[in-house]
mmCIF file of C-alpha atoms in Angstrom:
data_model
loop_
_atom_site.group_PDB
_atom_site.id
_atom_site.type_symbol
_atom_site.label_atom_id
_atom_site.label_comp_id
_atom_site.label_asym_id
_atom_site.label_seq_id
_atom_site.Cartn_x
_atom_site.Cartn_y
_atom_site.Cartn_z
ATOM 1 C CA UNK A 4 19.560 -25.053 9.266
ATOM 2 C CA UNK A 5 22.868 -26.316 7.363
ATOM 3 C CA UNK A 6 25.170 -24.022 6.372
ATOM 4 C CA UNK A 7 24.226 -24.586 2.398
ATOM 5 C CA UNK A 8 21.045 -22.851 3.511
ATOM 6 C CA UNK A 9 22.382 -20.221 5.285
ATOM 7 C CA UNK A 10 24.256 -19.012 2.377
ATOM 8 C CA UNK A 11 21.222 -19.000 -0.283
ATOM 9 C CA UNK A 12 19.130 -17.069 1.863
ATOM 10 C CA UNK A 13 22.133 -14.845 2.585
ATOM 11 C CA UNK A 14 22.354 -14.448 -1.178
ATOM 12 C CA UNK A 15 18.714 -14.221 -1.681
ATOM 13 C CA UNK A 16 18.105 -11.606 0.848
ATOM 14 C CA UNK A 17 21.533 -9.796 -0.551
ATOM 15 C CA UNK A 18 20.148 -9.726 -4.343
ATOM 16 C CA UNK A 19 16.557 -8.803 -2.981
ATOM 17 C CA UNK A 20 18.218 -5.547 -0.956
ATOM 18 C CA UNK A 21 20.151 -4.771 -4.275
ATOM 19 C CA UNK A 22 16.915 -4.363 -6.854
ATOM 20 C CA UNK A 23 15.338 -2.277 -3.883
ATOM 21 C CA UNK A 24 18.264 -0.232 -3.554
ATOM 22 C CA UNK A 25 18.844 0.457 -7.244
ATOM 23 C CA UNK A 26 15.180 0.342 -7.998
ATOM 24 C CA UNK A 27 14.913 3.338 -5.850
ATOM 25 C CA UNK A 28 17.832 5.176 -7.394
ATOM 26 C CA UNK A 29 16.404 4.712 -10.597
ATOM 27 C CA UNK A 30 13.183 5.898 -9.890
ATOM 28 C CA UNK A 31 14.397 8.953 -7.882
ATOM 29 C CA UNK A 32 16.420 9.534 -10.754
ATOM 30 C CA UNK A 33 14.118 9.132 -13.426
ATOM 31 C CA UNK A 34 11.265 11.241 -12.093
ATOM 32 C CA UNK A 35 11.556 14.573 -11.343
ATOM 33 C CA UNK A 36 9.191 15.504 -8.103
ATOM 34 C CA UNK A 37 8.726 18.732 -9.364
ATOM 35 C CA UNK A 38 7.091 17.558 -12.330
ATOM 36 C CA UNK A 39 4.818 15.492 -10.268
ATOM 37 C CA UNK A 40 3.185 18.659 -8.443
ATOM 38 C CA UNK A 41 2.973 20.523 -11.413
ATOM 39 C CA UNK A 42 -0.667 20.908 -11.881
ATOM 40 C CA UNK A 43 0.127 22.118 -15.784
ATOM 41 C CA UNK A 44 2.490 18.774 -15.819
ATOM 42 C CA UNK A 45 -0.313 16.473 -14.855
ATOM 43 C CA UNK A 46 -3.274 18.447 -17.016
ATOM 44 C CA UNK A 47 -0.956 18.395 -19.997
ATOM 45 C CA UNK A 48 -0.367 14.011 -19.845
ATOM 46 C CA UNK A 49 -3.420 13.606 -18.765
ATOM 47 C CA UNK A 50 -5.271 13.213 -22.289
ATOM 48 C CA UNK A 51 -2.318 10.959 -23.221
ATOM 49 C CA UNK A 52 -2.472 8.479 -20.466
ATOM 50 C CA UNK A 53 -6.151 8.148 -20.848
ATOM 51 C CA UNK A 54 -5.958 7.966 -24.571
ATOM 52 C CA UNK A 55 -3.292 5.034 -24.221
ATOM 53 C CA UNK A 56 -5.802 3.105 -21.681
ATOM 54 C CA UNK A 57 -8.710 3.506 -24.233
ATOM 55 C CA UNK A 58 -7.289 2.142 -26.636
ATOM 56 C CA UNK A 59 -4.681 -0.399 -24.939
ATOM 57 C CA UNK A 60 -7.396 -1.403 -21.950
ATOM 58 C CA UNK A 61 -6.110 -5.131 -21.419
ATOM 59 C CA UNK A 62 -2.202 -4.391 -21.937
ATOM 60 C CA UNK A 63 -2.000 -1.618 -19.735
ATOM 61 C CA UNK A 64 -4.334 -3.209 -16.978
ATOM 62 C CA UNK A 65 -1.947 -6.343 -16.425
ATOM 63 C CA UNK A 66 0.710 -4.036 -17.086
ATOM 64 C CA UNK A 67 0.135 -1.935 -14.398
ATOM 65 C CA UNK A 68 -1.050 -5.196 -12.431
ATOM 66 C CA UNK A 69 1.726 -6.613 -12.612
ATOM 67 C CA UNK A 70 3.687 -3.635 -11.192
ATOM 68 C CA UNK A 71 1.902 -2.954 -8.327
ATOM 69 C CA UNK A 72 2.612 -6.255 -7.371
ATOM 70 C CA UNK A 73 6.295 -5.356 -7.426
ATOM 71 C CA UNK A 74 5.716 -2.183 -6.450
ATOM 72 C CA UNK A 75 4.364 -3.750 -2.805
ATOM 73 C CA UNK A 76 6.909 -6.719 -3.187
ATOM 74 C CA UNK A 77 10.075 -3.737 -3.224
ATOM 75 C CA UNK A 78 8.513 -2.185 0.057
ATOM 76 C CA UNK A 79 6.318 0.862 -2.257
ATOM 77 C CA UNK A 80 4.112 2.510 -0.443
ATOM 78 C CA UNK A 81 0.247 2.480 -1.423
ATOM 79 C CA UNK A 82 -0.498 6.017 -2.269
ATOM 80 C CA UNK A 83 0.712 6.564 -5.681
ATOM 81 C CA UNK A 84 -0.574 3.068 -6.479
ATOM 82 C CA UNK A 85 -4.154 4.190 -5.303
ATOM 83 C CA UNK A 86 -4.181 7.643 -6.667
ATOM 84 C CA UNK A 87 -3.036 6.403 -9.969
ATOM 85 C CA UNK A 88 -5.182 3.442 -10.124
ATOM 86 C CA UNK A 89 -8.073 5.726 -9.785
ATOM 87 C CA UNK A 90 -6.829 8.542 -11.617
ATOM 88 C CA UNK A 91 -6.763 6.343 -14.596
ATOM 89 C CA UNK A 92 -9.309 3.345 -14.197
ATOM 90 C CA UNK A 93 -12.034 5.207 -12.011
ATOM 91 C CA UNK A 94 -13.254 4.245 -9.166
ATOM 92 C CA UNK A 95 -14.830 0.816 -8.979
ATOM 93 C CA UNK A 96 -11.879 -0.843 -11.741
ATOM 94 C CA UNK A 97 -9.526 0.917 -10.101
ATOM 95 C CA UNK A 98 -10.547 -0.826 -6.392
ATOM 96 C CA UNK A 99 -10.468 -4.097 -7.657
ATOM 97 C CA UNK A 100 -6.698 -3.943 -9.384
ATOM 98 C CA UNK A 101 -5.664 -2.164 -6.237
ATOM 99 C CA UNK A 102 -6.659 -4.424 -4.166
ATOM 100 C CA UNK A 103 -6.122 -7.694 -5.486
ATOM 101 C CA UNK A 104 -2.266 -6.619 -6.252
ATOM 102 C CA UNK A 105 -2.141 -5.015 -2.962
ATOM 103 C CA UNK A 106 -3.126 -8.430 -1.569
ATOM 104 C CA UNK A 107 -0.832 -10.593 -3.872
ATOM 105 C CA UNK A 108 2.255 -7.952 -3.408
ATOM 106 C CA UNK A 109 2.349 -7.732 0.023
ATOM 107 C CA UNK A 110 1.761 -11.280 0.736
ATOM 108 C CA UNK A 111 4.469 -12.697 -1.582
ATOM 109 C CA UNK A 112 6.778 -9.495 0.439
ATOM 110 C CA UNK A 113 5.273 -11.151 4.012
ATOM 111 C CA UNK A 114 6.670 -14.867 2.556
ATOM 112 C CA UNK A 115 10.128 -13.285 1.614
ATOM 113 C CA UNK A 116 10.135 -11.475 4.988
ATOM 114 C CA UNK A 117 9.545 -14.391 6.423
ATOM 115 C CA UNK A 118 12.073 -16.826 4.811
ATOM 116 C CA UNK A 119 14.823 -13.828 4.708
ATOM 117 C CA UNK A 120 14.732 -11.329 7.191
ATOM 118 C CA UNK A 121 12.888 -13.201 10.193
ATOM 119 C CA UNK A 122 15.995 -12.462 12.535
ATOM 120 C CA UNK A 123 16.338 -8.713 11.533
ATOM 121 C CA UNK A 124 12.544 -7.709 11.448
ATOM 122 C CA UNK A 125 12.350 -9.329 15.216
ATOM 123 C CA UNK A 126 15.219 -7.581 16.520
ATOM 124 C CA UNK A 127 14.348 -4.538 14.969
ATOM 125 C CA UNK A 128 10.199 -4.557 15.956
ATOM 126 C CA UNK A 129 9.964 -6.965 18.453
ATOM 127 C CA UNK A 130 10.555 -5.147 21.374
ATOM 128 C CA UNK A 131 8.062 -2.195 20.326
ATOM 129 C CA UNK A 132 5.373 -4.570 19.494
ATOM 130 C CA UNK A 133 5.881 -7.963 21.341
ATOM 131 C CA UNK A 134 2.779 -7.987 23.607
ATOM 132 C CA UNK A 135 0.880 -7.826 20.571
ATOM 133 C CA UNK A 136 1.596 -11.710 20.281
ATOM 134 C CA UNK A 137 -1.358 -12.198 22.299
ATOM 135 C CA UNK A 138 -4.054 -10.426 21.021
ATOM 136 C CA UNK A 139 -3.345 -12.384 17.537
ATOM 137 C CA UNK A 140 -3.052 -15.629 19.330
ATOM 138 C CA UNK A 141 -6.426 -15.601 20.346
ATOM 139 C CA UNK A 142 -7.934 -15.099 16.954
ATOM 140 C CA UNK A 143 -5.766 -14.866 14.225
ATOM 141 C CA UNK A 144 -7.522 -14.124 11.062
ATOM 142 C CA UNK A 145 -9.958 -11.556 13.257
ATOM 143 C CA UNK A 146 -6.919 -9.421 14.732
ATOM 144 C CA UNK A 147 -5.019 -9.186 11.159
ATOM 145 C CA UNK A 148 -8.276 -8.027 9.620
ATOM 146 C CA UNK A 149 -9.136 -5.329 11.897
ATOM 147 C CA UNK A 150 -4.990 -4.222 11.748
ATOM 148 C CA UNK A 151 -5.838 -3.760 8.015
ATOM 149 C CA UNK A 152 -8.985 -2.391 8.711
ATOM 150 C CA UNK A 153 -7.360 0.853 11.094
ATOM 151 C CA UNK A 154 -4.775 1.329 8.911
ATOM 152 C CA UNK A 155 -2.097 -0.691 10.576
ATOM 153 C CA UNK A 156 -2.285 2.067 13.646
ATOM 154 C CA UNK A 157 -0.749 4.655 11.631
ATOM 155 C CA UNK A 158 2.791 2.212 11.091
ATOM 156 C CA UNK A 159 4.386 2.760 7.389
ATOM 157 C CA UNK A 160 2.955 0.771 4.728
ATOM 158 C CA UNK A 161 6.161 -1.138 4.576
ATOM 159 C CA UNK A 162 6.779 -1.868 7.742
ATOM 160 C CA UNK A 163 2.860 -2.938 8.760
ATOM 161 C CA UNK A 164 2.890 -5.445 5.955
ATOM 162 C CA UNK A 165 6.307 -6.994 7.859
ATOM 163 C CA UNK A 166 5.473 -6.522 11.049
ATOM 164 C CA UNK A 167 3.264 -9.492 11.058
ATOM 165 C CA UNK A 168 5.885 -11.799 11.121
ATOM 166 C CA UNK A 169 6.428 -11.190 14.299
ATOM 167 C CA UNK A 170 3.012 -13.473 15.491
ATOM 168 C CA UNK A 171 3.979 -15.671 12.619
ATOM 169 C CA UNK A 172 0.565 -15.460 11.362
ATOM 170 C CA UNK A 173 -0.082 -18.271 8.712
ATOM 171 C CA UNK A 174 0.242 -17.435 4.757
ATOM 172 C CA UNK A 175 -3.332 -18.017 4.118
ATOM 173 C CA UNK A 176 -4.857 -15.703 6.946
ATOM 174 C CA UNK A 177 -2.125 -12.726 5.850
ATOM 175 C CA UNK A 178 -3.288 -13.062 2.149
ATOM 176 C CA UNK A 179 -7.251 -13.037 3.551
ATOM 177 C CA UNK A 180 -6.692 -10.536 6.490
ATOM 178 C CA UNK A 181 -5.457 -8.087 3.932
ATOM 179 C CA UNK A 182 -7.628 -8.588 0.976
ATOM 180 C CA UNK A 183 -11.016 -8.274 3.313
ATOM 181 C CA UNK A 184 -9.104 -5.476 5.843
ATOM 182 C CA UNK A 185 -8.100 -3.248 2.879
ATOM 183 C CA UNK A 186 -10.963 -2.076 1.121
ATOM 184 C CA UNK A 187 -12.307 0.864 2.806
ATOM 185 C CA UNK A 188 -9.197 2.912 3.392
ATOM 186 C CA UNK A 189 -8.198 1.784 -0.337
ATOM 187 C CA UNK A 190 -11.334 2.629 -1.659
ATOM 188 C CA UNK A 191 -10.868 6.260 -0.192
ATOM 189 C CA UNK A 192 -7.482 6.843 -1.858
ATOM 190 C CA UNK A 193 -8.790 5.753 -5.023
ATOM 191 C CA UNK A 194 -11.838 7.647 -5.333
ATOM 192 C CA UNK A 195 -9.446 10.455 -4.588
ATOM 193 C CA UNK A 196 -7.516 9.667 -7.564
ATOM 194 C CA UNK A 197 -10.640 9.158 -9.804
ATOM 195 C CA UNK A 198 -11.914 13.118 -8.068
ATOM 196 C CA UNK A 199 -8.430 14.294 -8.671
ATOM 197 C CA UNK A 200 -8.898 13.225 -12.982
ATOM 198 C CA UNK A 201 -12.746 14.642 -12.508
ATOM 199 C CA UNK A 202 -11.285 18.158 -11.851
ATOM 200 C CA UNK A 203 -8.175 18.177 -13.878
ATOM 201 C CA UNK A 204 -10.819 17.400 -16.259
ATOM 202 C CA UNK A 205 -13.379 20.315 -15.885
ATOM 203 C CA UNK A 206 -11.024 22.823 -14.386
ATOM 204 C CA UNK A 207 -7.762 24.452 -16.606
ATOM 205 C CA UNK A 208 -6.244 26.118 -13.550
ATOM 206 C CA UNK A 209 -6.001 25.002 -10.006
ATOM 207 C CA UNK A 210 -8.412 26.938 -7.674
ATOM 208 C CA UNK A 211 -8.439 25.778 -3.852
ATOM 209 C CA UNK A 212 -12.210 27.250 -3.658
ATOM 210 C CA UNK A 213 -12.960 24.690 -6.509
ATOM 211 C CA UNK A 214 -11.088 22.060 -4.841
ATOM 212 C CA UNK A 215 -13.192 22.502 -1.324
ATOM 213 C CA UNK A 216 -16.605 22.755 -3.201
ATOM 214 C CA UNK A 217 -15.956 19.521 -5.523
ATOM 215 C CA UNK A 218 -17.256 16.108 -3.489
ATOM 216 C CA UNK A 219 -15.172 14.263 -5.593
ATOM 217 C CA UNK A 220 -12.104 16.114 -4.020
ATOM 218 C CA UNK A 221 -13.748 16.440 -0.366
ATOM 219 C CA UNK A 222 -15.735 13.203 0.189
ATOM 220 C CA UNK A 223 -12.828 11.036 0.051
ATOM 221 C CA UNK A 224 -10.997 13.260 2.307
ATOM 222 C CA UNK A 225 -13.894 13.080 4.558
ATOM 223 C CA UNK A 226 -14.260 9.589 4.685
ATOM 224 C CA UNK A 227 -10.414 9.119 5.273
ATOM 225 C CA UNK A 228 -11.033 11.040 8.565
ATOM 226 C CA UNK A 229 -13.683 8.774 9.402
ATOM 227 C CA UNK A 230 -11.615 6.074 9.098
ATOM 228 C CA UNK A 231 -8.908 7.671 11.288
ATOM 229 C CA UNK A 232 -11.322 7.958 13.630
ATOM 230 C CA UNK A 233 -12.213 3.897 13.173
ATOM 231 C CA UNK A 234 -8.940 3.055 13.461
ATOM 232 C CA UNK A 235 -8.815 4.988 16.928
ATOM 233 C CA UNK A 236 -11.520 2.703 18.059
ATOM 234 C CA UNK A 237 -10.416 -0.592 16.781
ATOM 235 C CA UNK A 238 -7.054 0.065 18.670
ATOM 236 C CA UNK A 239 -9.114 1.286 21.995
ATOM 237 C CA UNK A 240 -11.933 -1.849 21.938
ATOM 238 C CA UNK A 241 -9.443 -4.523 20.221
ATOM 239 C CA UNK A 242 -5.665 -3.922 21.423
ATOM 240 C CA UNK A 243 -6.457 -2.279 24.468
ATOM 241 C CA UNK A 244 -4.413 -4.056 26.517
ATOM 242 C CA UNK A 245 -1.445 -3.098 24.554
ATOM 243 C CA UNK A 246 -1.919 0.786 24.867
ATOM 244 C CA UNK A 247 2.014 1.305 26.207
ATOM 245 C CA UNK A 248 3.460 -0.339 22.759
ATOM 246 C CA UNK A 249 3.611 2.106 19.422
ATOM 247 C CA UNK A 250 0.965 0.407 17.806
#
């Protein structure tokens, strides 16, 4: 690699690091937490946001779209992207959008990774999670899935959508991997999201007694145990031989 192309990816990876950094200080800024676990907060914008996607459907579905996308791109987490997505579009829309962006987003964030912070992410990761190399060498596309499938073993949404570069694992079975590994535990969080608008919905005031009794509240909570427990399994059956490393 000439020098020439040591510098643009230098610059690259430098501008990338900056809109992260004052991405997050915006948002931070912008948002006050407090608001966000208001219960009266969220009742009160409810009817608003809903209105707004009734009568703006398209606009604010590749809106939205679109920032998910750069949401994953920037390193976001998935909750709020899953919660929302099913607060507002219900369950079964709301999959699909999270899903597909989810795939896109942390696919085009696996390519950047890949071209811009190869060096780092192994020096960082690779001695936690080297002897994982093999179990991905032997089938690629089947090892990736089943990571996506248990959750990424518990590792931070960021960092388990990096991590695979690492076993340099081709473009094409990353984008796959994740878009067939991601439903379930997706689908979970955003039926939670589409339970959470339910009961806003039927329920002025918060009551914890409502909460336990409403399947919409409990049934995805349920099912994200279950797939806890899946998880446990996939890493006992499938990466067994890796039990020392924090996977």
């Amino acid at each position: 690699m000439n020098l020439s192309s040591r510098n643009l990816k230098l610059i690259i990876g430098v501008f990338y690091l900056l809109i992260l950094f004052f991405g997050l200080y915006y948002l931070f800024t912008l948002i006050d937490i407090r608001d966000l676990t208001s219960y009266e907060f969220i009742r009160s914008n409810k009817e608003i946001i809903i209105d707004y996607k009734n009568n703006n459907f398209l606009f604010l579905t590749i809106i939205f779209f679109l920032f998910s996308i750069v949401w994953y791109l920037f390193l976001g987490f998935g909750a709020p992207i899953l919660l929302f997505s099913g607060f507002v579009f219900g369950k079964w829309y709301g999959i699909l959008i999270a899903v597909v962006s989810a795939t896109i987003g942390t696919t085009l964030l696996y390519l950047l990774a890949k071209l811009f912070f190869a060096e780092l992410i192994k020096e960082k990761l690779e001695p936690k999670f080297s002897s994982l190399k093999l179990a991905f060498q032997k089938n690629e596309l089947l090892y990736f899935t089943l990571y996506r499938l248990g959750g990424g073993g518990g590792i931070p949404y960021g960092i388990q959508n990096v991590l695979p570069v690492l076993f340099n694992i081709s473009i094409k079975n990353y984008f796959l991997g994740t878009f067939i590994g991601s439903w379930p535990l997706m689908f979970i969080s955003v039926a939670l999201g589409a339970g959470i608008e339910k009961y806003i919905e039927a329920n002025e005031k918060l009551s914890l007694i409502n909460i336990i009794l409403s399947p919409d509240i409990y049934l995805p909570i349920l099912g994200f145990i279950l797939m806890l427990l899946v998880g446990l399994v996939i890493k006992k059956l499938f990466f067994k031989k890796n039990q020392n490393e924090k996977f």
